[in-house]
mmCIF file of C-alpha atoms in Angstrom:
data_model
loop_
_atom_site.group_PDB
_atom_site.id
_atom_site.type_symbol
_atom_site.label_atom_id
_atom_site.label_comp_id
_atom_site.label_asym_id
_atom_site.label_seq_id
_atom_site.Cartn_x
_atom_site.Cartn_y
_atom_site.Cartn_z
ATOM 1 C CA MET A 23 151.074 33.047 58.873
ATOM 2 C CA ALA A 24 148.219 30.704 57.865
ATOM 3 C CA MET A 25 149.731 27.880 59.945
ATOM 4 C CA ARG A 26 149.974 30.139 63.002
ATOM 5 C CA ALA A 27 146.383 31.316 62.566
ATOM 6 C CA GLN A 28 145.167 27.734 62.195
ATOM 7 C CA SER A 29 147.032 26.675 65.343
ATOM 8 C CA ALA A 30 145.466 29.510 67.338
ATOM 9 C CA LEU A 31 141.985 28.734 66.017
ATOM 10 C CA ILE A 32 142.336 25.026 66.816
ATOM 11 C CA GLY A 33 143.252 25.839 70.393
ATOM 12 C CA MET A 34 140.351 28.250 70.823
ATOM 13 C CA PHE A 35 137.755 25.915 69.255
ATOM 14 C CA ALA A 36 138.877 22.890 71.257
ATOM 15 C CA LEU A 37 138.918 24.888 74.468
ATOM 16 C CA CYS A 38 135.413 26.159 73.755
ATOM 17 C CA ALA A 39 134.207 22.556 73.941
ATOM 18 C CA ALA A 40 136.469 21.725 76.876
ATOM 19 C CA ALA A 41 135.080 24.619 78.898
ATOM 20 C CA ALA A 42 131.662 23.014 78.881
ATOM 21 C CA SER A 43 132.979 19.560 79.733
ATOM 22 C CA ALA A 44 135.134 20.592 82.661
ATOM 23 C CA GLN A 45 132.328 21.739 84.901
ATOM 24 C CA SER A 46 133.712 19.720 87.890
ATOM 25 C CA LEU A 47 137.078 21.517 87.845
ATOM 26 C CA ASP A 48 135.875 24.088 90.376
ATOM 27 C CA HIS A 49 134.717 21.300 92.717
ATOM 28 C CA LEU A 50 138.125 19.639 92.449
ATOM 29 C CA ALA A 51 139.769 23.007 93.135
ATOM 30 C CA CYS A 52 137.785 23.275 96.354
ATOM 31 C CA ALA A 53 138.596 19.692 97.367
ATOM 32 C CA ALA A 54 142.289 20.340 96.691
ATOM 33 C CA GLY A 55 142.318 23.485 98.825
ATOM 34 C CA VAL A 56 142.823 25.884 95.900
ATOM 35 C CA HIS A 57 139.593 27.870 96.274
ATOM 36 C CA CYS A 58 136.052 27.217 97.493
ATOM 37 C CA SER A 59 133.018 29.241 96.454
ATOM 38 C CA GLY A 60 130.253 30.133 98.870
ATOM 39 C CA MET A 61 130.000 28.234 102.155
ATOM 40 C CA LEU A 62 131.465 24.966 100.827
ATOM 41 C CA GLN A 63 134.529 23.663 102.672
ATOM 42 C CA SER A 64 137.374 21.547 101.245
ATOM 43 C CA GLU A 65 136.522 18.538 103.404
ATOM 44 C CA GLU A 66 132.870 18.680 102.321
ATOM 45 C CA ALA A 67 133.917 18.805 98.663
ATOM 46 C CA ARG A 68 136.168 15.759 99.121
ATOM 47 C CA ILE A 69 133.330 13.804 100.723
ATOM 48 C CA ALA A 70 130.957 14.747 97.884
ATOM 49 C CA LEU A 71 133.524 13.672 95.267
ATOM 50 C CA GLY A 72 134.478 10.480 97.106
ATOM 51 C CA ILE A 73 138.122 11.548 97.516
ATOM 52 C CA ASP A 74 140.206 10.441 100.499
ATOM 53 C CA GLY A 75 142.637 13.106 101.634
ATOM 54 C CA GLN A 76 143.920 16.432 100.366
ATOM 55 C CA ALA A 77 146.919 14.954 98.528
ATOM 56 C CA GLU A 78 144.635 12.734 96.416
ATOM 57 C CA ALA A 79 142.393 15.736 95.702
ATOM 58 C CA GLN A 80 145.387 17.797 94.590
ATOM 59 C CA ARG A 81 146.525 15.066 92.203
ATOM 60 C CA ALA A 82 142.984 14.775 90.804
ATOM 61 C CA PHE A 83 142.836 18.547 90.276
ATOM 62 C CA ILE A 84 146.209 18.574 88.490
ATOM 63 C CA ASP A 85 145.111 15.694 86.222
ATOM 64 C CA ALA A 86 141.831 17.456 85.365
ATOM 65 C CA SER A 87 143.642 20.728 84.683
ATOM 66 C CA ARG A 88 145.610 19.055 81.877
ATOM 67 C CA ASP A 89 142.496 19.240 79.698
ATOM 68 C CA PHE A 90 143.631 22.831 79.114
ATOM 69 C CA PRO A 91 147.049 23.517 77.524
ATOM 70 C CA ASP A 92 149.814 25.114 79.596
ATOM 71 C CA PRO A 93 149.867 28.318 77.469
ATOM 72 C CA VAL A 94 146.209 28.928 78.325
ATOM 73 C CA TRP A 95 146.914 28.476 82.046
ATOM 74 C CA ARG A 96 149.845 30.908 81.868
ATOM 75 C CA CYS A 97 147.640 33.387 80.039
ATOM 76 C CA ALA A 98 144.796 33.051 82.578
ATOM 77 C CA ALA A 99 146.994 33.109 85.698
ATOM 78 C CA ALA A 100 149.801 35.524 84.798
ATOM 79 C CA GLY A 101 148.583 37.343 81.692
ATOM 80 C CA GLU A 102 151.391 35.813 79.580
ATOM 81 C CA CYS A 103 149.262 35.370 76.468
ATOM 82 C CA ALA A 104 150.153 34.456 72.895
ATOM 83 C CA GLY A 105 148.371 33.809 69.613
ATOM 84 C CA GLY A 106 145.947 36.713 69.998
ATOM 85 C CA MET A 107 144.267 35.308 73.122
ATOM 86 C CA THR A 108 143.489 37.746 75.950
ATOM 87 C CA GLN A 109 143.590 36.979 79.668
ATOM 88 C CA ASN A 110 139.805 37.397 79.938
ATOM 89 C CA GLU A 111 139.254 34.888 77.132
ATOM 90 C CA ALA A 112 141.603 32.395 78.791
ATOM 91 C CA ARG A 113 139.797 32.755 82.114
ATOM 92 C CA VAL A 114 136.446 32.160 80.453
ATOM 93 C CA LEU A 115 137.694 28.938 78.893
ATOM 94 C CA ILE A 116 138.906 27.547 82.243
ATOM 95 C CA PRO A 117 135.894 27.317 84.607
ATOM 96 C CA LEU A 118 137.418 28.775 87.783
ATOM 97 C CA PRO A 119 136.801 32.021 89.688
ATOM 98 C CA GLU A 120 139.338 34.767 88.980
ATOM 99 C CA GLU A 121 140.774 34.622 92.499
ATOM 100 C CA ALA A 122 141.599 30.902 92.098
ATOM 101 C CA PHE A 123 144.002 31.085 89.143
ATOM 102 C CA ALA A 124 147.177 32.095 91.000
ATOM 103 C CA ALA A 125 146.885 29.279 93.561
ATOM 104 C CA ALA A 126 145.832 26.831 90.848
ATOM 105 C CA GLU A 127 148.919 27.575 88.752
ATOM 106 C CA VAL A 128 151.205 27.063 91.770
ATOM 107 C CA MET A 129 149.623 23.677 92.438
ATOM 108 C CA ARG A 130 149.798 22.705 88.764
ATOM 109 C CA ARG A 131 153.577 23.070 88.926
ATOM 110 C CA GLY A 132 153.729 20.023 91.137
ATOM 111 C CA GLN A 133 153.590 21.457 94.635
ATOM 112 C CA VAL A 134 151.376 18.726 96.079
ATOM 113 C CA GLN A 135 151.166 18.802 99.847
ATOM 114 C CA ASN A 136 150.962 15.622 101.856
ATOM 115 C CA ASP A 137 148.102 15.218 104.274
ATOM 116 C CA PRO A 138 149.065 16.467 107.751
ATOM 117 C CA PRO A 139 149.359 13.713 110.377
ATOM 118 C CA PRO A 140 146.416 13.501 112.771
ATOM 119 C CA PRO A 141 146.978 15.306 116.078
ATOM 120 C CA ALA A 142 148.078 13.118 118.958
ATOM 121 C CA LYS A 143 145.332 12.372 121.440
ATOM 122 C CA ALA A 144 145.927 12.327 125.176
ATOM 123 C CA PRO A 145 144.907 9.047 126.842
ATOM 124 C CA ALA A 146 141.481 9.228 128.424
ATOM 125 C CA ALA A 147 141.317 9.283 132.193
ATOM 126 C CA PRO A 148 140.142 5.971 133.682
ATOM 127 C CA ARG A 149 136.457 5.945 134.619
ATOM 128 C CA PRO A 150 135.478 4.752 138.092
ATOM 129 C CA ALA A 151 134.003 1.249 138.024
ATOM 130 C CA GLY A 152 130.229 1.039 138.157
ATOM 131 C CA LYS A 153 129.599 4.541 136.782
ATOM 132 C CA PRO A 154 128.146 4.956 133.258
ATOM 133 C CA ALA A 155 129.712 7.498 130.938
ATOM 134 C CA ALA A 156 128.148 10.924 131.321
ATOM 135 C CA LYS A 157 126.395 12.376 128.282
ATOM 136 C CA SER A 158 127.219 15.885 127.211
ATOM 137 C CA PRO A 159 124.333 18.330 127.681
ATOM 138 C CA GLY A 160 122.319 19.385 124.659
ATOM 139 C CA ILE A 161 120.183 17.874 121.916
ATOM 140 C CA GLU A 162 121.327 14.922 119.830
ATOM 141 C CA VAL A 163 121.247 15.691 116.104
ATOM 142 C CA GLU A 164 122.156 13.796 112.945
ATOM 143 C CA ILE A 165 125.046 15.057 110.853
ATOM 144 C CA ASN A 166 126.060 14.219 107.291
ATOM 145 C CA GLN A 167 128.603 11.403 107.188
ATOM 146 C CA PRO A 168 130.131 9.522 104.245
ATOM 147 C CA GLY A 169 128.427 6.241 103.449
ATOM 148 C CA PRO A 170 125.148 4.986 101.984
ATOM 149 C CA LYS A 171 122.454 7.603 101.641
ATOM 150 C CA GLU A 172 118.754 7.391 100.887
ATOM 151 C CA ILE A 173 118.071 8.133 97.231
ATOM 152 C CA ASP A 174 114.793 9.709 96.179
ATOM 153 C CA LEU A 175 113.547 7.589 93.265
ATOM 154 C CA ARG A 176 110.455 9.668 92.607
ATOM 155 C CA LYS A 177 110.322 11.210 89.168
ATOM 156 C CA PRO A 178 110.904 14.986 89.474
ATOM 157 C CA LEU A 179 107.972 17.100 88.359
ATOM 158 C CA PRO A 180 108.330 19.965 85.870
ATOM 159 C CA THR A 181 108.569 23.348 87.527
ATOM 160 C CA PRO A 182 105.843 25.958 86.899
ATOM 161 C CA GLY A 183 105.741 27.366 83.397
ATOM 162 C CA GLY A 184 106.798 24.144 81.710
ATOM 163 C CA GLU A 185 110.392 24.341 82.929
ATOM 164 C CA ILE A 186 112.097 20.997 83.580
ATOM 165 C CA GLN A 187 114.221 20.686 86.724
ATOM 166 C CA PRO A 188 117.246 18.425 86.060
ATOM 167 C CA GLN A 189 117.721 15.666 88.603
ATOM 168 C CA ASP A 190 120.756 15.814 90.913
ATOM 169 C CA GLY A 191 123.268 12.974 90.789
ATOM 170 C CA PRO A 192 125.999 11.603 88.507
ATOM 171 C CA TRP A 193 126.064 13.194 85.048
ATOM 172 C CA ARG A 194 128.205 12.557 81.966
ATOM 173 C CA PHE A 195 129.311 15.203 79.459
ATOM 174 C CA ALA A 196 130.364 14.196 75.940
ATOM 175 C CA ASN A 197 131.238 16.187 72.823
ATOM 176 C CA GLY A 198 130.222 15.238 69.313
ATOM 177 C CA SER A 199 132.191 15.798 66.125
ATOM 178 C CA PRO A 200 132.872 19.424 65.129
ATOM 179 C CA HIS A 201 131.419 20.746 61.884
ATOM 180 C CA THR A 202 132.737 23.682 59.883
ATOM 181 C CA SER A 203 130.998 25.918 57.362
ATOM 182 C CA GLY A 204 132.052 28.953 55.376
ATOM 183 C CA LYS A 205 135.596 29.705 54.244
ATOM 184 C CA CYS A 206 137.539 27.932 56.974
ATOM 185 C CA LEU A 207 141.247 27.144 56.887
ATOM 186 C CA PRO A 208 142.096 23.842 55.130
ATOM 187 C CA GLY A 209 142.278 20.847 57.449
ATOM 188 C CA LEU A 210 140.593 22.647 60.341
ATOM 189 C CA THR A 211 137.794 20.096 60.838
ATOM 190 C CA ALA A 212 140.170 17.125 61.078
ATOM 191 C CA ALA A 213 142.480 19.011 63.410
ATOM 192 C CA LEU A 214 139.601 19.960 65.709
ATOM 193 C CA ALA A 215 138.310 16.385 65.851
ATOM 194 C CA GLY A 216 141.653 15.283 67.256
ATOM 195 C CA GLN A 217 141.572 17.966 69.962
ATOM 196 C CA MET A 218 138.139 17.220 71.422
ATOM 197 C CA PRO A 219 138.306 16.341 75.150
ATOM 198 C CA ALA A 220 137.290 12.887 76.335
ATOM 199 C CA PRO A 221 133.863 12.396 77.963
ATOM 200 C CA GLN A 222 133.776 13.404 81.632
ATOM 201 C CA SER A 223 131.559 12.307 84.509
ATOM 202 C CA GLY A 224 130.912 13.638 87.987
ATOM 203 C CA PRO A 225 128.297 14.453 90.627
ATOM 204 C CA VAL A 226 126.127 17.511 89.970
ATOM 205 C CA THR A 227 123.740 19.418 92.232
ATOM 206 C CA PHE A 228 121.581 21.797 90.215
ATOM 207 C CA ALA A 229 120.249 25.158 91.335
ATOM 208 C CA ARG A 230 116.494 25.463 91.765
ATOM 209 C CA PRO A 231 115.206 26.700 89.444
ATOM 210 C CA PHE A 232 117.755 25.472 86.911
ATOM 211 C CA ASN A 233 120.006 27.970 85.150
ATOM 212 C CA ALA A 234 122.305 27.020 82.280
ATOM 213 C CA SER A 235 125.118 29.059 83.824
ATOM 214 C CA GLN A 236 125.912 25.898 85.811
ATOM 215 C CA ILE A 237 127.180 24.251 82.632
ATOM 216 C CA ILE A 238 129.582 27.045 81.656
ATOM 217 C CA ARG A 239 130.710 28.540 84.977
ATOM 218 C CA SER A 240 132.054 31.993 84.154
ATOM 219 C CA PRO A 241 130.931 35.535 84.956
ATOM 220 C CA GLN A 242 132.134 36.482 81.468
ATOM 221 C CA VAL A 243 129.382 34.419 79.792
ATOM 222 C CA ALA A 244 125.998 36.171 79.665
ATOM 223 C CA TRP A 245 123.092 33.705 79.692
ATOM 224 C CA GLN A 246 119.602 34.376 78.373
ATOM 225 C CA ARG A 247 116.509 32.186 78.569
ATOM 226 C CA ILE A 248 115.186 32.028 75.006
ATOM 227 C CA ALA A 249 112.151 29.839 75.743
ATOM 228 C CA PRO A 250 111.130 27.222 78.306
ATOM 229 C CA ASN A 251 114.086 24.810 78.686
ATOM 230 C CA HIS A 252 116.094 26.697 76.036
ATOM 231 C CA TRP A 253 119.157 28.816 76.955
ATOM 232 C CA ARG A 254 121.752 30.807 75.063
ATOM 233 C CA GLY A 255 125.101 31.992 76.448
ATOM 234 C CA THR A 256 127.415 34.534 74.810
ATOM 235 C CA LEU A 257 130.997 35.348 75.695
ATOM 236 C CA ALA A 258 130.681 39.035 76.561
ATOM 237 C CA ALA A 259 134.307 39.823 75.700
ATOM 238 C CA SER A 260 133.815 38.495 72.151
ATOM 239 C CA GLN A 261 130.810 40.615 71.154
ATOM 240 C CA GLY A 262 131.641 42.923 68.271
ATOM 241 C CA LYS A 263 135.064 41.286 67.762
ATOM 242 C CA PRO A 264 136.427 39.106 64.946
ATOM 243 C CA MET A 265 135.690 35.990 67.013
ATOM 244 C CA GLU A 266 132.371 35.291 68.777
ATOM 245 C CA MET A 267 131.637 32.364 71.124
ATOM 246 C CA VAL A 268 128.077 31.169 71.737
ATOM 247 C CA TRP A 269 126.630 28.213 73.649
ATOM 248 C CA VAL A 270 123.090 26.862 73.194
ATOM 249 C CA VAL A 271 121.574 24.479 75.777
ATOM 250 C CA ARG A 272 118.236 22.649 75.646
ATOM 251 C CA VAL A 273 116.834 20.650 78.575
ATOM 252 C CA ARG A 274 115.051 17.679 76.994
ATOM 253 C CA SER A 275 114.141 15.875 80.219
ATOM 254 C CA ALA A 276 115.110 15.695 83.883
ATOM 255 C CA THR A 277 117.953 13.353 82.924
ATOM 256 C CA HIS A 278 119.081 14.610 79.519
ATOM 257 C CA MET A 279 120.318 17.872 78.003
ATOM 258 C CA GLU A 280 121.850 18.613 74.657
ATOM 259 C CA GLY A 281 123.477 21.648 73.182
ATOM 260 C CA GLU A 282 125.997 23.135 70.827
ATOM 261 C CA SER A 283 129.025 25.370 71.101
ATOM 262 C CA VAL A 284 129.442 27.728 68.153
ATOM 263 C CA VAL A 285 132.457 29.832 67.238
ATOM 264 C CA ARG A 286 132.151 32.431 64.498
ATOM 265 C CA VAL A 287 135.331 33.935 63.062
ATOM 266 C CA SER A 288 135.417 36.756 60.504
ATOM 267 C CA VAL A 289 139.219 36.995 60.060
ATOM 268 C CA PRO A 290 140.833 36.175 57.679
ATOM 269 C CA SER A 291 137.496 34.961 56.222
ATOM 270 C CA ALA A 292 134.062 34.032 57.557
ATOM 271 C CA CYS A 293 134.183 30.619 59.254
ATOM 272 C CA ILE A 294 131.730 28.911 61.620
ATOM 273 C CA VAL A 295 132.628 25.907 63.760
ATOM 274 C CA SER A 296 129.847 24.139 65.676
ATOM 275 C CA THR A 297 130.319 21.248 68.092
ATOM 276 C CA PRO A 298 127.313 19.360 69.520
ATOM 277 C CA PHE A 299 127.405 18.004 73.060
ATOM 278 C CA THR A 300 125.213 15.952 75.372
ATOM 279 C CA PHE A 301 124.824 16.086 79.139
ATOM 280 C CA ALA A 302 123.071 13.009 80.516
ATOM 281 C CA ARG A 303 122.425 11.566 83.954
ATOM 282 C CA GLN A 304 123.993 8.162 84.476
#
């Protein structure tokens, strides 16, 4: 019984940290054609991520999804849960919208689609000699195309009220070593250290003004601004239950954030596991 409880706790604690680190999973899901939020299109997501073709995006999404164990995916997508985990908890741990899980699970089973061949083009009619090509009516405008872009090197100014606006661009997420306190199961700290996800990097565009909900993307996590540049998120489904999940985020500068994920368990005895993390612009 103790071994089963420890196994379940290890999975939950490791996933708590992984949920924060996998913030680009939803962008990969859009690029792969699984699900796009808002007005973003799959092709636009692939350009932003530097991915050539839908098949490559699908493989990248499948690789990124392996940060979360298969049992958690089955629980989130089909409700086939074990070890005391609920479907809502599983969906909070994997940062995807609820409507994306079914399609994501199908793709994770290896159904990668090849890019469709480009449509055949009819040969252009020959143009009479001596006549320049006619321009289409309208106004010429610039459109976004892949390639070098102008980068604003000006230092971003703090927003009103002392709030710091993080700078858009490439960011890197990394977990620290977990720390346990209280009456935790023997060997839990060492087991958790071996389950921590590897550092992850990717492009990030922050909302203005900044909101920490961009770090843990889930409607099940309620975020509250504690003070300027200080946020606290709580898993709503865990309030008042034997296990509570909390995230704390502090914006130290426009290029650096740090925080901590905390899991409090009261069964079979009081145990607290905290894992620090950093989020820094590269």
